[in-house]
Amino acid sequence: MMYSFDPGPVELHARNVEFDWKDTPLHWIPDNPVPSNVVSMLNLLLPEGERWFVQTYNEALPLVKDEELVVAMRGFIGQEAMHAETHDQVLWEFLESRGLDPTPFQKQMEWVFRKVLGPSQDPNADVRHKHLVERLWLIAAIEHYTAILGDFALNNTWTEFNADPVMADLFRWHGAEEVEHREVAHDVATYFGDSYLKRGRAMLAVLPALLFMINRGTRFLALNDPNGKIGYTRLLLGYFRGAHRGLLPTVRSIIFATFTYFKPSFRPSQVGSTSQALAYLASSPAARAAHK
């Protein structure tokens, strides 16, 4: 189905979703343990990362004089806070209850996002401001990938492979909201310092860091899978097989999407479809239940 119509300006708001994990197996895509673990790995990365988004935007918000941007930022903050809370629940109500303790990896993520990427403590106000702007550009670069993954979540083959509907809805709800608010981070970063150099520099820092954390998180799940350790060779084969089946993004698609970010004419609206995202949010079981 094509979603070509333009819904116009969208007012962002958090949806107070809830999920019931009691019937969801650890390998929630049947007969596909590696794709299941690769997607589940995002539950390890997202809570601390999205709390960092919220903290950074709350730091920036008092400095923004554009009322329209302020409204968008508040909507973004609300959605990201709900994402962090929901994925944090998955860690303890889903992963831990199925025999996989996420604590060691979570401590690493806390160190990265609270210590390494936390606010500057420099006594010089100009230094603190420059540090804030750099973090805003890092968020814009990360949000490029969350929009890509959100678009993938809305256009994959999970349903054809009988994926657990609750876990599929979690990632599709989240992905739809990433597509819905995909322009905010770029607009905020350019408001504080519109610079092609800063944009490119942020992406060059984010790409290797994300690849490292994704690889580390996936290996953590593979080595601690209570159903049996998954070795590196099996992990790679499982990834490429999953990507071929449409269960995971292909390496080629990620590389292509990365290059688009470096085009001078790049706009986040070029990734995904707002109308498709809104259509899913109108039909998502969790999002619909949140309105009742």
PDB file of C-alpha atoms in Angstrom:
ATOM      1  CA  MET A   1       0.000   0.000   0.000  1.00  0.00           C
ATOM      2  CA  MET A   2       1.309   3.450  -0.934  1.00  0.00           C
ATOM      3  CA  TYR A   3       1.031   6.387   1.462  1.00  0.00           C
ATOM      4  CA  SER A   4       1.564   9.450  -0.689  1.00  0.00           C
ATOM      5  CA  PHE A   5      -0.842  12.000   0.771  1.00  0.00           C
ATOM      6  CA  ASP A   6       0.524  14.784   2.990  1.00  0.00           C
ATOM      7  CA  PRO A   7      -1.297  15.015   6.328  1.00  0.00           C
ATOM      8  CA  GLY A   8       0.123  18.504   6.920  1.00  0.00           C
ATOM      9  CA  PRO A   9       1.549  19.685  10.265  1.00  0.00           C
ATOM     10  CA  VAL A  10       1.228  17.059  12.998  1.00  0.00           C
ATOM     11  CA  GLU A  11       1.000  17.917  16.686  1.00  0.00           C
ATOM     12  CA  LEU A  12       3.230  15.493  18.550  1.00  0.00           C
ATOM     13  CA  HIS A  13       1.984  13.892  21.739  1.00  0.00           C
ATOM     14  CA  ALA A  14       2.968  10.913  23.876  1.00  0.00           C
ATOM     15  CA  ARG A  15       0.745   7.836  23.761  1.00  0.00           C
ATOM     16  CA  ASN A  16       0.492   6.085  27.116  1.00  0.00           C
ATOM     17  CA  VAL A  17       0.856   2.551  25.771  1.00  0.00           C
ATOM     18  CA  GLU A  18       1.062  -0.711  27.712  1.00  0.00           C
ATOM     19  CA  PHE A  19       2.117  -4.198  26.616  1.00  0.00           C
ATOM     20  CA  ASP A  20       1.485  -7.637  28.076  1.00  0.00           C
ATOM     21  CA  TRP A  21       4.494  -9.946  27.674  1.00  0.00           C
ATOM     22  CA  LYS A  22       3.225 -13.109  29.372  1.00  0.00           C
ATOM     23  CA  ASP A  23       2.744 -15.047  26.117  1.00  0.00           C
ATOM     24  CA  THR A  24       5.705 -13.625  24.154  1.00  0.00           C
ATOM     25  CA  PRO A  25       8.622 -16.064  23.694  1.00  0.00           C
ATOM     26  CA  LEU A  26      12.234 -14.871  23.815  1.00  0.00           C
ATOM     27  CA  HIS A  27      12.620 -15.810  20.150  1.00  0.00           C
ATOM     28  CA  TRP A  28       9.501 -13.932  19.115  1.00  0.00           C
ATOM     29  CA  ILE A  29       9.965 -14.513  15.380  1.00  0.00           C
ATOM     30  CA  PRO A  30       9.440 -18.313  15.160  1.00  0.00           C
ATOM     31  CA  ASP A  31      12.443 -20.298  13.881  1.00  0.00           C
ATOM     32  CA  ASN A  32      14.474 -17.085  13.628  1.00  0.00           C
ATOM     33  CA  PRO A  33      16.475 -16.729  16.855  1.00  0.00           C
ATOM     34  CA  VAL A  34      19.084 -14.358  15.435  1.00  0.00           C
ATOM     35  CA  PRO A  35      16.637 -11.806  13.945  1.00  0.00           C
ATOM     36  CA  SER A  36      14.635 -12.018  17.182  1.00  0.00           C
ATOM     37  CA  ASN A  37      17.728 -11.245  19.244  1.00  0.00           C
ATOM     38  CA  VAL A  38      18.996  -8.526  16.903  1.00  0.00           C
ATOM     39  CA  VAL A  39      15.733  -6.604  17.208  1.00  0.00           C
ATOM     40  CA  SER A  40      15.446  -7.339  20.936  1.00  0.00           C
ATOM     41  CA  MET A  41      18.943  -5.867  21.318  1.00  0.00           C
ATOM     42  CA  LEU A  42      17.373  -2.442  20.813  1.00  0.00           C
ATOM     43  CA  ASN A  43      15.695  -2.852  24.188  1.00  0.00           C
ATOM     44  CA  LEU A  44      19.198  -2.782  25.705  1.00  0.00           C
ATOM     45  CA  LEU A  45      20.240   0.433  23.937  1.00  0.00           C
ATOM     46  CA  LEU A  46      17.097   2.512  23.915  1.00  0.00           C
ATOM     47  CA  PRO A  47      16.151   3.262  27.546  1.00  0.00           C
ATOM     48  CA  GLU A  48      19.355   5.097  28.495  1.00  0.00           C
ATOM     49  CA  GLY A  49      19.752   6.660  25.048  1.00  0.00           C
ATOM     50  CA  GLU A  50      16.269   8.111  25.071  1.00  0.00           C
ATOM     51  CA  ARG A  51      16.601   9.355  28.631  1.00  0.00           C
ATOM     52  CA  TRP A  52      19.690  11.182  27.375  1.00  0.00           C
ATOM     53  CA  PHE A  53      17.614  12.718  24.567  1.00  0.00           C
ATOM     54  CA  VAL A  54      15.084  13.962  27.118  1.00  0.00           C
ATOM     55  CA  GLN A  55      17.741  15.347  29.462  1.00  0.00           C
ATOM     56  CA  THR A  56      19.522  17.169  26.633  1.00  0.00           C
ATOM     57  CA  TYR A  57      16.320  18.674  25.246  1.00  0.00           C
ATOM     58  CA  ASN A  58      15.227  19.833  28.693  1.00  0.00           C
ATOM     59  CA  GLU A  59      18.604  21.559  28.937  1.00  0.00           C
ATOM     60  CA  ALA A  60      18.108  23.222  25.539  1.00  0.00           C
ATOM     61  CA  LEU A  61      14.418  24.106  25.869  1.00  0.00           C
ATOM     62  CA  PRO A  62      14.792  27.340  27.902  1.00  0.00           C
ATOM     63  CA  LEU A  63      17.138  28.710  25.226  1.00  0.00           C
ATOM     64  CA  VAL A  64      14.635  28.334  22.353  1.00  0.00           C
ATOM     65  CA  LYS A  65      12.591  31.431  21.475  1.00  0.00           C
ATOM     66  CA  ASP A  66      10.720  29.927  18.508  1.00  0.00           C
ATOM     67  CA  GLU A  67       7.346  28.937  19.991  1.00  0.00           C
ATOM     68  CA  GLU A  68       6.537  26.460  17.203  1.00  0.00           C
ATOM     69  CA  LEU A  69       9.837  24.679  17.786  1.00  0.00           C
ATOM     70  CA  VAL A  70       9.228  24.699  21.543  1.00  0.00           C
ATOM     71  CA  VAL A  71       5.901  22.903  21.029  1.00  0.00           C
ATOM     72  CA  ALA A  72       7.583  20.324  18.773  1.00  0.00           C
ATOM     73  CA  MET A  73      10.365  19.791  21.311  1.00  0.00           C
ATOM     74  CA  ARG A  74       7.874  19.207  24.123  1.00  0.00           C
ATOM     75  CA  GLY A  75       6.046  16.654  22.008  1.00  0.00           C
ATOM     76  CA  PHE A  76       9.357  14.985  21.167  1.00  0.00           C
ATOM     77  CA  ILE A  77      10.331  14.899  24.858  1.00  0.00           C
ATOM     78  CA  GLY A  78       7.009  13.300  25.786  1.00  0.00           C
ATOM     79  CA  GLN A  79       7.314  10.602  23.140  1.00  0.00           C
ATOM     80  CA  GLU A  80      10.948   9.800  23.917  1.00  0.00           C
ATOM     81  CA  ALA A  81      10.225   9.606  27.656  1.00  0.00           C
ATOM     82  CA  MET A  82       7.467   7.073  26.939  1.00  0.00           C
ATOM     83  CA  HIS A  83       9.801   5.099  24.664  1.00  0.00           C
ATOM     84  CA  ALA A  84      12.444   4.938  27.413  1.00  0.00           C
ATOM     85  CA  GLU A  85       9.924   3.832  30.037  1.00  0.00           C
ATOM     86  CA  THR A  86       8.374   1.186  27.780  1.00  0.00           C
ATOM     87  CA  HIS A  87      11.656  -0.387  26.659  1.00  0.00           C
ATOM     88  CA  ASP A  88      12.900  -0.323  30.243  1.00  0.00           C
ATOM     89  CA  GLN A  89       9.875  -2.431  31.189  1.00  0.00           C
ATOM     90  CA  VAL A  90      10.759  -4.866  28.404  1.00  0.00           C
ATOM     91  CA  LEU A  91      14.213  -5.356  29.944  1.00  0.00           C
ATOM     92  CA  TRP A  92      12.862  -6.504  33.273  1.00  0.00           C
ATOM     93  CA  GLU A  93       9.401  -7.880  32.458  1.00  0.00           C
ATOM     94  CA  PHE A  94      10.457  -9.690  29.278  1.00  0.00           C
ATOM     95  CA  LEU A  95      14.199 -10.365  29.047  1.00  0.00           C
ATOM     96  CA  GLU A  96      14.965 -10.962  32.724  1.00  0.00           C
ATOM     97  CA  SER A  97      11.876 -13.118  33.276  1.00  0.00           C
ATOM     98  CA  ARG A  98      13.046 -15.354  30.415  1.00  0.00           C
ATOM     99  CA  GLY A  99      16.430 -16.007  31.986  1.00  0.00           C
ATOM    100  CA  LEU A 100      18.528 -13.205  30.510  1.00  0.00           C
ATOM    101  CA  ASP A 101      19.877 -10.668  33.008  1.00  0.00           C
ATOM    102  CA  PRO A 102      20.425  -7.311  31.240  1.00  0.00           C
ATOM    103  CA  THR A 103      22.139  -5.652  34.233  1.00  0.00           C
ATOM    104  CA  PRO A 104      25.788  -5.855  33.015  1.00  0.00           C
ATOM    105  CA  PHE A 105      24.964  -4.256  29.672  1.00  0.00           C
ATOM    106  CA  GLN A 106      22.684  -1.650  31.241  1.00  0.00           C
ATOM    107  CA  LYS A 107      25.498  -0.473  33.503  1.00  0.00           C
ATOM    108  CA  GLN A 108      27.647   0.100  30.415  1.00  0.00           C
ATOM    109  CA  MET A 109      24.869   2.115  28.775  1.00  0.00           C
ATOM    110  CA  GLU A 110      24.447   4.205  31.911  1.00  0.00           C
ATOM    111  CA  TRP A 111      28.165   5.037  31.804  1.00  0.00           C
ATOM    112  CA  VAL A 112      28.024   6.023  28.129  1.00  0.00           C
ATOM    113  CA  PHE A 113      24.947   8.225  28.280  1.00  0.00           C
ATOM    114  CA  ARG A 114      25.227   9.634  31.801  1.00  0.00           C
ATOM    115  CA  LYS A 115      28.981  10.113  32.092  1.00  0.00           C
ATOM    116  CA  VAL A 116      30.539  10.295  28.626  1.00  0.00           C
ATOM    117  CA  LEU A 117      27.645  12.149  26.950  1.00  0.00           C
ATOM    118  CA  GLY A 118      26.235  13.978  29.956  1.00  0.00           C
ATOM    119  CA  PRO A 119      26.150  17.776  30.328  1.00  0.00           C
ATOM    120  CA  SER A 120      29.452  19.596  30.497  1.00  0.00           C
ATOM    121  CA  GLN A 121      30.535  20.680  33.979  1.00  0.00           C
ATOM    122  CA  ASP A 122      32.938  23.311  32.664  1.00  0.00           C
ATOM    123  CA  PRO A 123      32.676  26.627  34.570  1.00  0.00           C
ATOM    124  CA  ASN A 124      32.810  28.542  31.275  1.00  0.00           C
ATOM    125  CA  ALA A 125      29.262  29.158  29.950  1.00  0.00           C
ATOM    126  CA  ASP A 126      30.460  29.306  26.324  1.00  0.00           C
ATOM    127  CA  VAL A 127      32.104  25.900  26.630  1.00  0.00           C
ATOM    128  CA  ARG A 128      28.935  24.434  28.132  1.00  0.00           C
ATOM    129  CA  HIS A 129      26.856  25.918  25.311  1.00  0.00           C
ATOM    130  CA  LYS A 130      29.161  24.552  22.603  1.00  0.00           C
ATOM    131  CA  HIS A 131      29.000  21.147  24.264  1.00  0.00           C
ATOM    132  CA  LEU A 132      25.197  21.337  24.243  1.00  0.00           C
ATOM    133  CA  VAL A 133      25.155  22.162  20.523  1.00  0.00           C
ATOM    134  CA  GLU A 134      27.463  19.242  19.753  1.00  0.00           C
ATOM    135  CA  ARG A 135      25.141  16.898  21.662  1.00  0.00           C
ATOM    136  CA  LEU A 136      22.121  18.248  19.781  1.00  0.00           C
ATOM    137  CA  TRP A 137      23.842  17.435  16.486  1.00  0.00           C
ATOM    138  CA  LEU A 138      24.690  13.952  17.764  1.00  0.00           C
ATOM    139  CA  ILE A 139      20.997  13.453  18.553  1.00  0.00           C
ATOM    140  CA  ALA A 140      20.060  14.656  15.062  1.00  0.00           C
ATOM    141  CA  ALA A 141      22.429  12.095  13.538  1.00  0.00           C
ATOM    142  CA  ILE A 142      21.091   9.307  15.764  1.00  0.00           C
ATOM    143  CA  GLU A 143      17.517  10.290  14.926  1.00  0.00           C
ATOM    144  CA  HIS A 144      18.342   9.809  11.249  1.00  0.00           C
ATOM    145  CA  TYR A 145      18.899   6.130  12.043  1.00  0.00           C
ATOM    146  CA  THR A 146      15.873   5.842  14.311  1.00  0.00           C
ATOM    147  CA  ALA A 147      13.759   7.168  11.442  1.00  0.00           C
ATOM    148  CA  ILE A 148      15.335   4.617   9.085  1.00  0.00           C
ATOM    149  CA  LEU A 149      14.622   1.828  11.560  1.00  0.00           C
ATOM    150  CA  GLY A 150      11.131   3.183  12.136  1.00  0.00           C
ATOM    151  CA  ASP A 151      10.424   3.068   8.428  1.00  0.00           C
ATOM    152  CA  PHE A 152      11.775  -0.498   8.347  1.00  0.00           C
ATOM    153  CA  ALA A 153       9.551  -1.512  11.274  1.00  0.00           C
ATOM    154  CA  LEU A 154       6.520  -0.384   9.273  1.00  0.00           C
ATOM    155  CA  ASN A 155       7.590  -2.163   6.076  1.00  0.00           C
ATOM    156  CA  ASN A 156       9.102  -5.521   7.032  1.00  0.00           C
ATOM    157  CA  THR A 157       7.986  -9.147   6.797  1.00  0.00           C
ATOM    158  CA  TRP A 158       7.492  -9.944  10.490  1.00  0.00           C
ATOM    159  CA  THR A 159       3.802 -10.693  10.021  1.00  0.00           C
ATOM    160  CA  GLU A 160       4.513 -13.119   7.156  1.00  0.00           C
ATOM    161  CA  PHE A 161       6.834 -15.051   9.477  1.00  0.00           C
ATOM    162  CA  ASN A 162       4.243 -15.178  12.280  1.00  0.00           C
ATOM    163  CA  ALA A 163       6.085 -12.836  14.624  1.00  0.00           C
ATOM    164  CA  ASP A 164       4.588 -12.364  18.068  1.00  0.00           C
ATOM    165  CA  PRO A 165       1.988  -9.600  17.612  1.00  0.00           C
ATOM    166  CA  VAL A 166       2.753  -7.866  20.908  1.00  0.00           C
ATOM    167  CA  MET A 167       6.483  -7.476  20.236  1.00  0.00           C
ATOM    168  CA  ALA A 168       5.809  -6.507  16.625  1.00  0.00           C
ATOM    169  CA  ASP A 169       3.360  -3.841  17.819  1.00  0.00           C
ATOM    170  CA  LEU A 170       5.922  -2.501  20.304  1.00  0.00           C
ATOM    171  CA  PHE A 171       8.495  -1.846  17.609  1.00  0.00           C
ATOM    172  CA  ARG A 172       5.973  -0.659  15.029  1.00  0.00           C
ATOM    173  CA  TRP A 173       4.381   1.783  17.496  1.00  0.00           C
ATOM    174  CA  HIS A 174       7.837   3.064  18.415  1.00  0.00           C
ATOM    175  CA  GLY A 175       8.947   3.129  14.781  1.00  0.00           C
ATOM    176  CA  ALA A 176       5.838   5.017  13.696  1.00  0.00           C
ATOM    177  CA  GLU A 177       6.481   7.698  16.309  1.00  0.00           C
ATOM    178  CA  GLU A 178      10.119   7.955  15.167  1.00  0.00           C
ATOM    179  CA  VAL A 179       8.892   8.623  11.642  1.00  0.00           C
ATOM    180  CA  GLU A 180       6.242  11.014  12.983  1.00  0.00           C
ATOM    181  CA  HIS A 181       8.773  13.198  14.822  1.00  0.00           C
ATOM    182  CA  ARG A 182      11.781  12.610  12.512  1.00  0.00           C
ATOM    183  CA  GLU A 183      12.202  16.326  11.629  1.00  0.00           C
ATOM    184  CA  VAL A 184      12.385  17.667  15.172  1.00  0.00           C
ATOM    185  CA  ALA A 185      15.987  16.776  16.057  1.00  0.00           C
ATOM    186  CA  HIS A 186      17.322  18.193  12.782  1.00  0.00           C
ATOM    187  CA  ASP A 187      15.309  21.397  13.243  1.00  0.00           C
ATOM    188  CA  VAL A 188      16.555  21.817  16.818  1.00  0.00           C
ATOM    189  CA  ALA A 189      20.199  21.276  15.863  1.00  0.00           C
ATOM    190  CA  THR A 190      20.003  23.753  12.972  1.00  0.00           C
ATOM    191  CA  TYR A 191      18.287  26.296  15.261  1.00  0.00           C
ATOM    192  CA  PHE A 192      21.302  26.196  17.565  1.00  0.00           C
ATOM    193  CA  GLY A 193      23.912  26.184  14.793  1.00  0.00           C
ATOM    194  CA  ASP A 194      23.104  25.458  11.148  1.00  0.00           C
ATOM    195  CA  SER A 195      26.361  23.977   9.890  1.00  0.00           C
ATOM    196  CA  TYR A 196      27.060  21.313   7.290  1.00  0.00           C
ATOM    197  CA  LEU A 197      30.408  20.718   9.021  1.00  0.00           C
ATOM    198  CA  LYS A 198      28.737  20.055  12.380  1.00  0.00           C
ATOM    199  CA  ARG A 199      26.179  17.774  10.734  1.00  0.00           C
ATOM    200  CA  GLY A 200      28.835  15.711   8.975  1.00  0.00           C
ATOM    201  CA  ARG A 201      31.136  15.609  11.988  1.00  0.00           C
ATOM    202  CA  ALA A 202      28.300  14.351  14.196  1.00  0.00           C
ATOM    203  CA  MET A 203      27.469  11.566  11.742  1.00  0.00           C
ATOM    204  CA  LEU A 204      31.116  10.507  11.523  1.00  0.00           C
ATOM    205  CA  ALA A 205      31.118  10.176  15.314  1.00  0.00           C
ATOM    206  CA  VAL A 206      27.706   8.506  15.588  1.00  0.00           C
ATOM    207  CA  LEU A 207      28.074   5.839  12.887  1.00  0.00           C
ATOM    208  CA  PRO A 208      31.042   3.919  14.345  1.00  0.00           C
ATOM    209  CA  ALA A 209      29.708   4.350  17.896  1.00  0.00           C
ATOM    210  CA  LEU A 210      26.305   2.939  16.943  1.00  0.00           C
ATOM    211  CA  LEU A 211      27.845   0.047  15.019  1.00  0.00           C
ATOM    212  CA  PHE A 212      30.017  -0.771  18.032  1.00  0.00           C
ATOM    213  CA  MET A 213      27.111  -0.674  20.501  1.00  0.00           C
ATOM    214  CA  ILE A 214      24.784  -2.634  18.221  1.00  0.00           C
ATOM    215  CA  ASN A 215      27.438  -5.308  17.710  1.00  0.00           C
ATOM    216  CA  ARG A 216      28.188  -5.389  21.435  1.00  0.00           C
ATOM    217  CA  GLY A 217      24.509  -5.592  22.391  1.00  0.00           C
ATOM    218  CA  THR A 218      23.770  -8.316  19.863  1.00  0.00           C
ATOM    219  CA  ARG A 219      26.777 -10.334  21.018  1.00  0.00           C
ATOM    220  CA  PHE A 220      25.668  -9.908  24.629  1.00  0.00           C
ATOM    221  CA  LEU A 221      22.276 -11.432  23.842  1.00  0.00           C
ATOM    222  CA  ALA A 222      23.794 -14.157  21.674  1.00  0.00           C
ATOM    223  CA  LEU A 223      26.286 -15.253  24.318  1.00  0.00           C
ATOM    224  CA  ASN A 224      23.748 -15.125  27.151  1.00  0.00           C
ATOM    225  CA  ASP A 225      20.777 -16.615  25.310  1.00  0.00           C
ATOM    226  CA  PRO A 226      19.211 -19.090  27.782  1.00  0.00           C
ATOM    227  CA  ASN A 227      18.239 -21.291  24.834  1.00  0.00           C
ATOM    228  CA  GLY A 228      21.910 -21.800  24.020  1.00  0.00           C
ATOM    229  CA  LYS A 229      24.913 -19.666  23.143  1.00  0.00           C
ATOM    230  CA  ILE A 230      24.939 -18.384  19.547  1.00  0.00           C
ATOM    231  CA  GLY A 231      28.454 -18.220  18.132  1.00  0.00           C
ATOM    232  CA  TYR A 232      29.750 -15.425  15.908  1.00  0.00           C
ATOM    233  CA  THR A 233      29.568 -17.394  12.659  1.00  0.00           C
ATOM    234  CA  ARG A 234      25.991 -18.458  13.302  1.00  0.00           C
ATOM    235  CA  LEU A 235      25.189 -14.877  14.293  1.00  0.00           C
ATOM    236  CA  LEU A 236      26.502 -13.470  11.002  1.00  0.00           C
ATOM    237  CA  LEU A 237      24.742 -16.121   8.926  1.00  0.00           C
ATOM    238  CA  GLY A 238      21.540 -15.539  10.868  1.00  0.00           C
ATOM    239  CA  TYR A 239      21.760 -11.808  10.266  1.00  0.00           C
ATOM    240  CA  PHE A 240      22.229 -12.074   6.509  1.00  0.00           C
ATOM    241  CA  ARG A 241      19.525 -14.741   6.243  1.00  0.00           C
ATOM    242  CA  GLY A 242      17.172 -12.530   8.261  1.00  0.00           C
ATOM    243  CA  ALA A 243      17.958  -9.504   6.118  1.00  0.00           C
ATOM    244  CA  HIS A 244      17.330 -11.550   2.953  1.00  0.00           C
ATOM    245  CA  ARG A 245      13.927 -12.540   4.338  1.00  0.00           C
ATOM    246  CA  GLY A 246      13.008  -8.955   5.170  1.00  0.00           C
ATOM    247  CA  LEU A 247      13.182  -9.532   8.915  1.00  0.00           C
ATOM    248  CA  LEU A 248      16.159  -7.187   9.396  1.00  0.00           C
ATOM    249  CA  PRO A 249      17.448  -4.139   7.491  1.00  0.00           C
ATOM    250  CA  THR A 250      20.063  -4.966   4.856  1.00  0.00           C
ATOM    251  CA  VAL A 251      23.580  -3.593   5.163  1.00  0.00           C
ATOM    252  CA  ARG A 252      23.128  -2.023   1.735  1.00  0.00           C
ATOM    253  CA  SER A 253      20.051  -0.072   2.843  1.00  0.00           C
ATOM    254  CA  ILE A 254      21.844   1.279   5.920  1.00  0.00           C
ATOM    255  CA  ILE A 255      24.870   2.348   3.867  1.00  0.00           C
ATOM    256  CA  PHE A 256      22.671   4.082   1.291  1.00  0.00           C
ATOM    257  CA  ALA A 257      20.689   5.876   3.992  1.00  0.00           C
ATOM    258  CA  THR A 258      23.930   7.039   5.620  1.00  0.00           C
ATOM    259  CA  PHE A 259      25.115   8.612   2.378  1.00  0.00           C
ATOM    260  CA  THR A 260      21.832  10.506   1.978  1.00  0.00           C
ATOM    261  CA  TYR A 261      22.526  12.299   5.270  1.00  0.00           C
ATOM    262  CA  PHE A 262      25.616  13.907   3.730  1.00  0.00           C
ATOM    263  CA  LYS A 263      23.726  15.481   0.830  1.00  0.00           C
ATOM    264  CA  PRO A 264      23.581  19.284   1.275  1.00  0.00           C
ATOM    265  CA  SER A 265      19.885  19.137   0.336  1.00  0.00           C
ATOM    266  CA  PHE A 266      19.069  16.478   2.959  1.00  0.00           C
ATOM    267  CA  ARG A 267      15.833  16.800   4.920  1.00  0.00           C
ATOM    268  CA  PRO A 268      14.538  14.216   7.428  1.00  0.00           C
ATOM    269  CA  SER A 269      11.188  14.209   5.620  1.00  0.00           C
ATOM    270  CA  GLN A 270      12.925  12.255   2.844  1.00  0.00           C
ATOM    271  CA  VAL A 271      12.918   9.194   5.153  1.00  0.00           C
ATOM    272  CA  GLY A 272       9.660   7.320   5.606  1.00  0.00           C
ATOM    273  CA  SER A 273       6.061   8.474   5.287  1.00  0.00           C
ATOM    274  CA  THR A 274       4.201  10.527   7.880  1.00  0.00           C
ATOM    275  CA  SER A 275       0.864   9.344   6.516  1.00  0.00           C
ATOM    276  CA  GLN A 276       1.930   5.690   6.865  1.00  0.00           C
ATOM    277  CA  ALA A 277       3.134   6.317  10.410  1.00  0.00           C
ATOM    278  CA  LEU A 278      -0.144   7.981  11.395  1.00  0.00           C
ATOM    279  CA  ALA A 279      -2.130   5.193   9.735  1.00  0.00           C
ATOM    280  CA  TYR A 280      -0.295   2.608  11.819  1.00  0.00           C
ATOM    281  CA  LEU A 281      -0.705   4.606  15.032  1.00  0.00           C
ATOM    282  CA  ALA A 282      -4.440   4.737  14.335  1.00  0.00           C
ATOM    283  CA  SER A 283      -4.542   0.931  14.094  1.00  0.00           C
ATOM    284  CA  SER A 284      -1.881  -0.123  16.633  1.00  0.00           C
ATOM    285  CA  PRO A 285      -3.508  -2.216  19.390  1.00  0.00           C
ATOM    286  CA  ALA A 286      -1.403  -0.556  22.095  1.00  0.00           C
ATOM    287  CA  ALA A 287      -1.918   2.987  20.767  1.00  0.00           C
ATOM    288  CA  ARG A 288      -5.660   2.440  20.357  1.00  0.00           C
ATOM    289  CA  ALA A 289      -5.924   1.083  23.904  1.00  0.00           C
ATOM    290  CA  ALA A 290      -4.090   4.164  25.194  1.00  0.00           C
ATOM    291  CA  HIS A 291      -6.945   6.352  23.904  1.00  0.00           C
ATOM    292  CA  LYS A 292      -9.648   4.426  25.731  1.00  0.00           C
TER     293      LYS A 292
END
